[in-house]
């Protein structure tokens, strides 16, 4: 098993460690919670372990569907081994139902099912507040090499959405929207990276509409750990 050698990066939800294998990194999932570009912060003991376990199950599922990811294996409750990848600084937002910033910014009724899956790009830049990007912005900022890469990212985002909607529907959960990140592996292949957890997914109980994601923290609803644990339980009992 590769061993940690140097802290490469610390973000809001994870620490990324280099290892004694130059092609592999270790993500350490933190218990920190942030919202509104870091303006609201808290700690929930056990949150990181739940996110690691949920992410592990979802990466395995997507790999089984032919989606290339950085995932290698879960080391322990808080640590995941994965491939080194150069991060593409585009946050890919996939929306099936209007809520959150989409409803606030465009006046679309909260809870309205969209006529088609909406794929948006945000600039992964905290200092600028993660502004919206169009294709020309992405090219001007040299976030991708050519327009075809943006087409590929959109294509992969929609495939992932289709697989995850089916997956969650079987668990009695509605996939409202979610954020994805992509990177380039050592062969310059674009792969799915980061994490797949209720920190970056909006999930509603299909029967009750109860929120089972980080909105419980954003909106001060409480019960965040219980909701994350319920998501994991449903996945493990699938």
GROMACS .gro file of C-alpha atoms in nm:
model
  238
    1UNK     CA    1   0.000   0.000   0.000
    2UNK     CA    2   0.146   0.342  -0.096
    3UNK     CA    3   0.231   0.566   0.200
    4UNK     CA    4   0.170   0.938   0.250
    5UNK     CA    5   0.478   1.151   0.193
    6UNK     CA    6   0.376   1.518   0.157
    7UNK     CA    7   0.061   1.726   0.188
    8UNK     CA    8  -0.007   1.842  -0.167
    9UNK     CA    9  -0.325   2.043  -0.113
   10UNK     CA   10  -0.589   2.111   0.152
   11UNK     CA   11  -0.937   2.207   0.040
   12UNK     CA   12  -1.269   2.258   0.216
   13UNK     CA   13  -1.357   1.890   0.236
   14UNK     CA   14  -1.035   1.695   0.180
   15UNK     CA   15  -0.660   1.688   0.221
   16UNK     CA   16  -0.469   1.551  -0.078
   17UNK     CA   17  -0.144   1.370  -0.002
   18UNK     CA   18   0.138   1.266  -0.231
   19UNK     CA   19   0.260   0.909  -0.183
   20UNK     CA   20   0.578   0.715  -0.245
   21UNK     CA   21   0.422   0.615  -0.579
   22UNK     CA   22   0.438   0.920  -0.810
   23UNK     CA   23   0.123   0.807  -0.996
   24UNK     CA   24  -0.096   0.774  -0.687
   25UNK     CA   25  -0.242   1.017  -0.433
   26UNK     CA   26  -0.437   0.975  -0.110
   27UNK     CA   27  -0.746   1.181  -0.028
   28UNK     CA   28  -0.818   1.231   0.342
   29UNK     CA   29  -1.185   1.317   0.391
   30UNK     CA   30  -1.241   1.592   0.648
   31UNK     CA   31  -1.533   1.647   0.883
   32UNK     CA   32  -1.553   2.015   0.784
   33UNK     CA   33  -1.868   2.164   0.636
   34UNK     CA   34  -1.874   2.486   0.435
   35UNK     CA   35  -2.142   2.671   0.242
   36UNK     CA   36  -2.185   2.997   0.053
   37UNK     CA   37  -1.823   3.004  -0.068
   38UNK     CA   38  -1.692   2.935   0.281
   39UNK     CA   39  -1.897   3.199   0.464
   40UNK     CA   40  -2.075   2.935   0.674
   41UNK     CA   41  -1.856   2.674   0.843
   42UNK     CA   42  -1.897   2.389   1.088
   43UNK     CA   43  -1.762   2.048   1.187
   44UNK     CA   44  -1.960   1.723   1.196
   45UNK     CA   45  -1.763   1.432   1.342
   46UNK     CA   46  -1.805   1.131   1.113
   47UNK     CA   47  -1.907   1.326   0.802
   48UNK     CA   48  -1.578   1.259   0.623
   49UNK     CA   49  -1.600   0.885   0.678
   50UNK     CA   50  -1.955   0.875   0.540
   51UNK     CA   51  -1.853   1.072   0.231
   52UNK     CA   52  -1.557   0.842   0.169
   53UNK     CA   53  -1.776   0.531   0.189
   54UNK     CA   54  -2.051   0.677  -0.031
   55UNK     CA   55  -1.796   0.801  -0.286
   56UNK     CA   56  -1.630   0.458  -0.294
   57UNK     CA   57  -1.957   0.283  -0.373
   58UNK     CA   58  -2.049   0.535  -0.645
   59UNK     CA   59  -1.706   0.532  -0.810
   60UNK     CA   60  -1.721   0.151  -0.823
   61UNK     CA   61  -2.069   0.167  -0.974
   62UNK     CA   62  -1.970   0.419  -1.242
   63UNK     CA   63  -1.654   0.223  -1.324
   64UNK     CA   64  -1.877  -0.082  -1.380
   65UNK     CA   65  -2.071   0.129  -1.633
   66UNK     CA   66  -1.757   0.220  -1.824
   67UNK     CA   67  -1.697   0.568  -1.678
   68UNK     CA   68  -1.320   0.629  -1.634
   69UNK     CA   69  -1.244   0.764  -1.285
   70UNK     CA   70  -0.944   0.827  -1.061
   71UNK     CA   71  -1.061   0.576  -0.800
   72UNK     CA   72  -0.829   0.291  -0.695
   73UNK     CA   73  -0.952   0.176  -0.352
   74UNK     CA   74  -1.074   0.284  -0.011
   75UNK     CA   75  -0.786   0.250   0.235
   76UNK     CA   76  -0.981   0.302   0.557
   77UNK     CA   77  -1.277   0.504   0.682
   78UNK     CA   78  -1.125   0.844   0.599
   79UNK     CA   79  -0.869   0.770   0.326
   80UNK     CA   80  -0.908   0.691  -0.044
   81UNK     CA   81  -0.629   0.590  -0.283
   82UNK     CA   82  -0.664   0.733  -0.632
   83UNK     CA   83  -0.471   0.817  -0.947
   84UNK     CA   84  -0.287   1.145  -0.977
   85UNK     CA   85  -0.464   1.375  -1.222
   86UNK     CA   86  -0.421   1.732  -1.338
   87UNK     CA   87  -0.738   1.910  -1.232
   88UNK     CA   88  -0.944   2.080  -1.503
   89UNK     CA   89  -1.059   2.395  -1.325
   90UNK     CA   90  -1.420   2.366  -1.435
   91UNK     CA   91  -1.694   2.268  -1.192
   92UNK     CA   92  -1.957   2.085  -1.394
   93UNK     CA   93  -2.308   2.139  -1.255
   94UNK     CA   94  -2.575   1.892  -1.370
   95UNK     CA   95  -2.937   1.984  -1.296
   96UNK     CA   96  -3.255   1.779  -1.330
   97UNK     CA   97  -3.480   1.988  -1.105
   98UNK     CA   98  -3.467   2.363  -1.040
   99UNK     CA   99  -3.360   2.466  -0.691
  100UNK     CA  100  -3.089   2.668  -0.515
  101UNK     CA  101  -2.903   2.924  -0.724
  102UNK     CA  102  -3.087   2.831  -1.045
  103UNK     CA  103  -3.418   2.930  -0.890
  104UNK     CA  104  -3.274   3.239  -0.720
  105UNK     CA  105  -3.090   3.371  -1.025
  106UNK     CA  106  -3.342   3.293  -1.298
  107UNK     CA  107  -3.671   3.292  -1.111
  108UNK     CA  108  -3.752   2.932  -1.203
  109UNK     CA  109  -3.996   2.780  -0.955
  110UNK     CA  110  -3.820   2.577  -0.687
  111UNK     CA  111  -3.887   2.209  -0.745
  112UNK     CA  112  -3.979   2.246  -1.113
  113UNK     CA  113  -3.865   1.947  -1.318
  114UNK     CA  114  -3.655   2.080  -1.604
  115UNK     CA  115  -3.758   1.990  -1.962
  116UNK     CA  116  -3.408   1.850  -2.019
  117UNK     CA  117  -3.092   1.795  -1.820
  118UNK     CA  118  -2.906   2.124  -1.779
  119UNK     CA  119  -2.525   2.114  -1.776
  120UNK     CA  120  -2.350   2.431  -1.655
  121UNK     CA  121  -1.986   2.525  -1.608
  122UNK     CA  122  -1.847   2.724  -1.313
  123UNK     CA  123  -1.489   2.848  -1.285
  124UNK     CA  124  -1.319   2.659  -1.001
  125UNK     CA  125  -1.180   2.971  -0.836
  126UNK     CA  126  -1.277   3.059  -0.478
  127UNK     CA  127  -1.124   3.407  -0.496
  128UNK     CA  128  -1.361   3.499  -0.779
  129UNK     CA  129  -1.661   3.324  -0.623
  130UNK     CA  130  -1.678   3.041  -0.881
  131UNK     CA  131  -1.838   3.248  -1.160
  132UNK     CA  132  -2.037   3.098  -1.447
  133UNK     CA  133  -1.846   3.007  -1.764
  134UNK     CA  134  -1.947   2.968  -2.125
  135UNK     CA  135  -1.744   2.777  -2.382
  136UNK     CA  136  -1.556   3.086  -2.499
  137UNK     CA  137  -1.455   3.169  -2.140
  138UNK     CA  138  -1.317   2.816  -2.102
  139UNK     CA  139  -1.105   2.858  -2.416
  140UNK     CA  140  -0.986   3.210  -2.329
  141UNK     CA  141  -0.880   3.090  -1.982
  142UNK     CA  142  -0.714   2.785  -2.142
  143UNK     CA  143  -0.902   2.549  -1.912
  144UNK     CA  144  -0.931   2.305  -2.202
  145UNK     CA  145  -0.726   2.255  -2.516
  146UNK     CA  146  -1.007   2.260  -2.773
  147UNK     CA  147  -1.388   2.285  -2.798
  148UNK     CA  148  -1.418   1.908  -2.848
  149UNK     CA  149  -1.304   1.857  -2.488
  150UNK     CA  150  -1.599   2.061  -2.361
  151UNK     CA  151  -1.831   1.850  -2.576
  152UNK     CA  152  -1.676   1.536  -2.425
  153UNK     CA  153  -1.715   1.667  -2.068
  154UNK     CA  154  -2.082   1.747  -2.132
  155UNK     CA  155  -2.133   1.404  -2.287
  156UNK     CA  156  -1.974   1.231  -1.985
  157UNK     CA  157  -2.172   1.447  -1.740
  158UNK     CA  158  -2.499   1.345  -1.906
  159UNK     CA  159  -2.400   0.977  -1.910
  160UNK     CA  160  -2.309   0.992  -1.541
  161UNK     CA  161  -2.638   1.167  -1.469
  162UNK     CA  162  -2.837   0.895  -1.646
  163UNK     CA  163  -2.660   0.617  -1.456
  164UNK     CA  164  -2.693   0.792  -1.119
  165UNK     CA  165  -3.059   0.884  -1.168
  166UNK     CA  166  -3.134   0.515  -1.226
  167UNK     CA  167  -2.915   0.413  -0.932
  168UNK     CA  168  -3.078   0.654  -0.686
  169UNK     CA  169  -3.431   0.585  -0.813
  170UNK     CA  170  -3.386   0.224  -0.703
  171UNK     CA  171  -3.301   0.358  -0.355
  172UNK     CA  172  -3.611   0.575  -0.336
  173UNK     CA  173  -3.408   0.894  -0.388
  174UNK     CA  174  -3.446   1.170  -0.646
  175UNK     CA  175  -3.124   1.311  -0.792
  176UNK     CA  176  -3.197   1.683  -0.809
  177UNK     CA  177  -2.859   1.821  -0.912
  178UNK     CA  178  -2.489   1.763  -0.849
  179UNK     CA  179  -2.137   1.887  -0.913
  180UNK     CA  180  -1.866   1.693  -1.094
  181UNK     CA  181  -1.497   1.756  -1.147
  182UNK     CA  182  -1.272   1.612  -1.416
  183UNK     CA  183  -0.896   1.587  -1.460
  184UNK     CA  184  -0.629   1.448  -1.691
  185UNK     CA  185  -0.445   1.132  -1.600
  186UNK     CA  186  -0.084   1.057  -1.694
  187UNK     CA  187  -0.199   0.951  -2.041
  188UNK     CA  188  -0.381   1.286  -2.089
  189UNK     CA  189  -0.717   1.106  -2.073
  190UNK     CA  190  -1.002   1.306  -1.918
  191UNK     CA  191  -1.135   1.115  -1.616
  192UNK     CA  192  -1.384   1.176  -1.334
  193UNK     CA  193  -1.215   1.289  -1.011
  194UNK     CA  194  -1.291   1.448  -0.670
  195UNK     CA  195  -1.576   1.284  -0.474
  196UNK     CA  196  -1.936   1.168  -0.520
  197UNK     CA  197  -2.117   1.242  -0.196
  198UNK     CA  198  -2.411   1.432  -0.043
  199UNK     CA  199  -2.169   1.725  -0.005
  200UNK     CA  200  -2.195   1.780  -0.380
  201UNK     CA  201  -2.522   1.602  -0.465
  202UNK     CA  202  -2.875   1.721  -0.391
  203UNK     CA  203  -3.086   1.417  -0.303
  204UNK     CA  204  -3.453   1.422  -0.203
  205UNK     CA  205  -3.649   1.131  -0.063
  206UNK     CA  206  -3.877   1.028  -0.350
  207UNK     CA  207  -4.182   0.984  -0.125
  208UNK     CA  208  -4.150   1.261   0.133
  209UNK     CA  209  -3.929   1.517  -0.044
  210UNK     CA  210  -3.702   1.522   0.262
  211UNK     CA  211  -3.357   1.665   0.183
  212UNK     CA  212  -3.078   1.410   0.227
  213UNK     CA  213  -2.775   1.626   0.146
  214UNK     CA  214  -2.572   1.932   0.247
  215UNK     CA  215  -2.879   2.155   0.217
  216UNK     CA  216  -2.954   2.036   0.568
  217UNK     CA  217  -2.648   2.237   0.673
  218UNK     CA  218  -2.701   2.527   0.430
  219UNK     CA  219  -3.058   2.577   0.547
  220UNK     CA  220  -3.004   2.499   0.916
  221UNK     CA  221  -3.233   2.195   0.911
  222UNK     CA  222  -3.012   1.976   1.133
  223UNK     CA  223  -2.986   1.599   1.107
  224UNK     CA  224  -2.708   1.606   0.847
  225UNK     CA  225  -2.520   1.300   0.972
  226UNK     CA  226  -2.842   1.102   0.999
  227UNK     CA  227  -2.931   1.190   0.639
  228UNK     CA  228  -2.586   1.095   0.507
  229UNK     CA  229  -2.597   0.769   0.703
  230UNK     CA  230  -2.940   0.690   0.557
  231UNK     CA  231  -2.804   0.744   0.205
  232UNK     CA  232  -2.516   0.505   0.279
  233UNK     CA  233  -2.748   0.248   0.435
  234UNK     CA  234  -2.969   0.246   0.126
  235UNK     CA  235  -2.666   0.205  -0.101
  236UNK     CA  236  -2.524  -0.080   0.106
  237UNK     CA  237  -2.863  -0.256   0.123
  238UNK     CA  238  -2.921  -0.222  -0.255
   0.00000   0.00000   0.00000
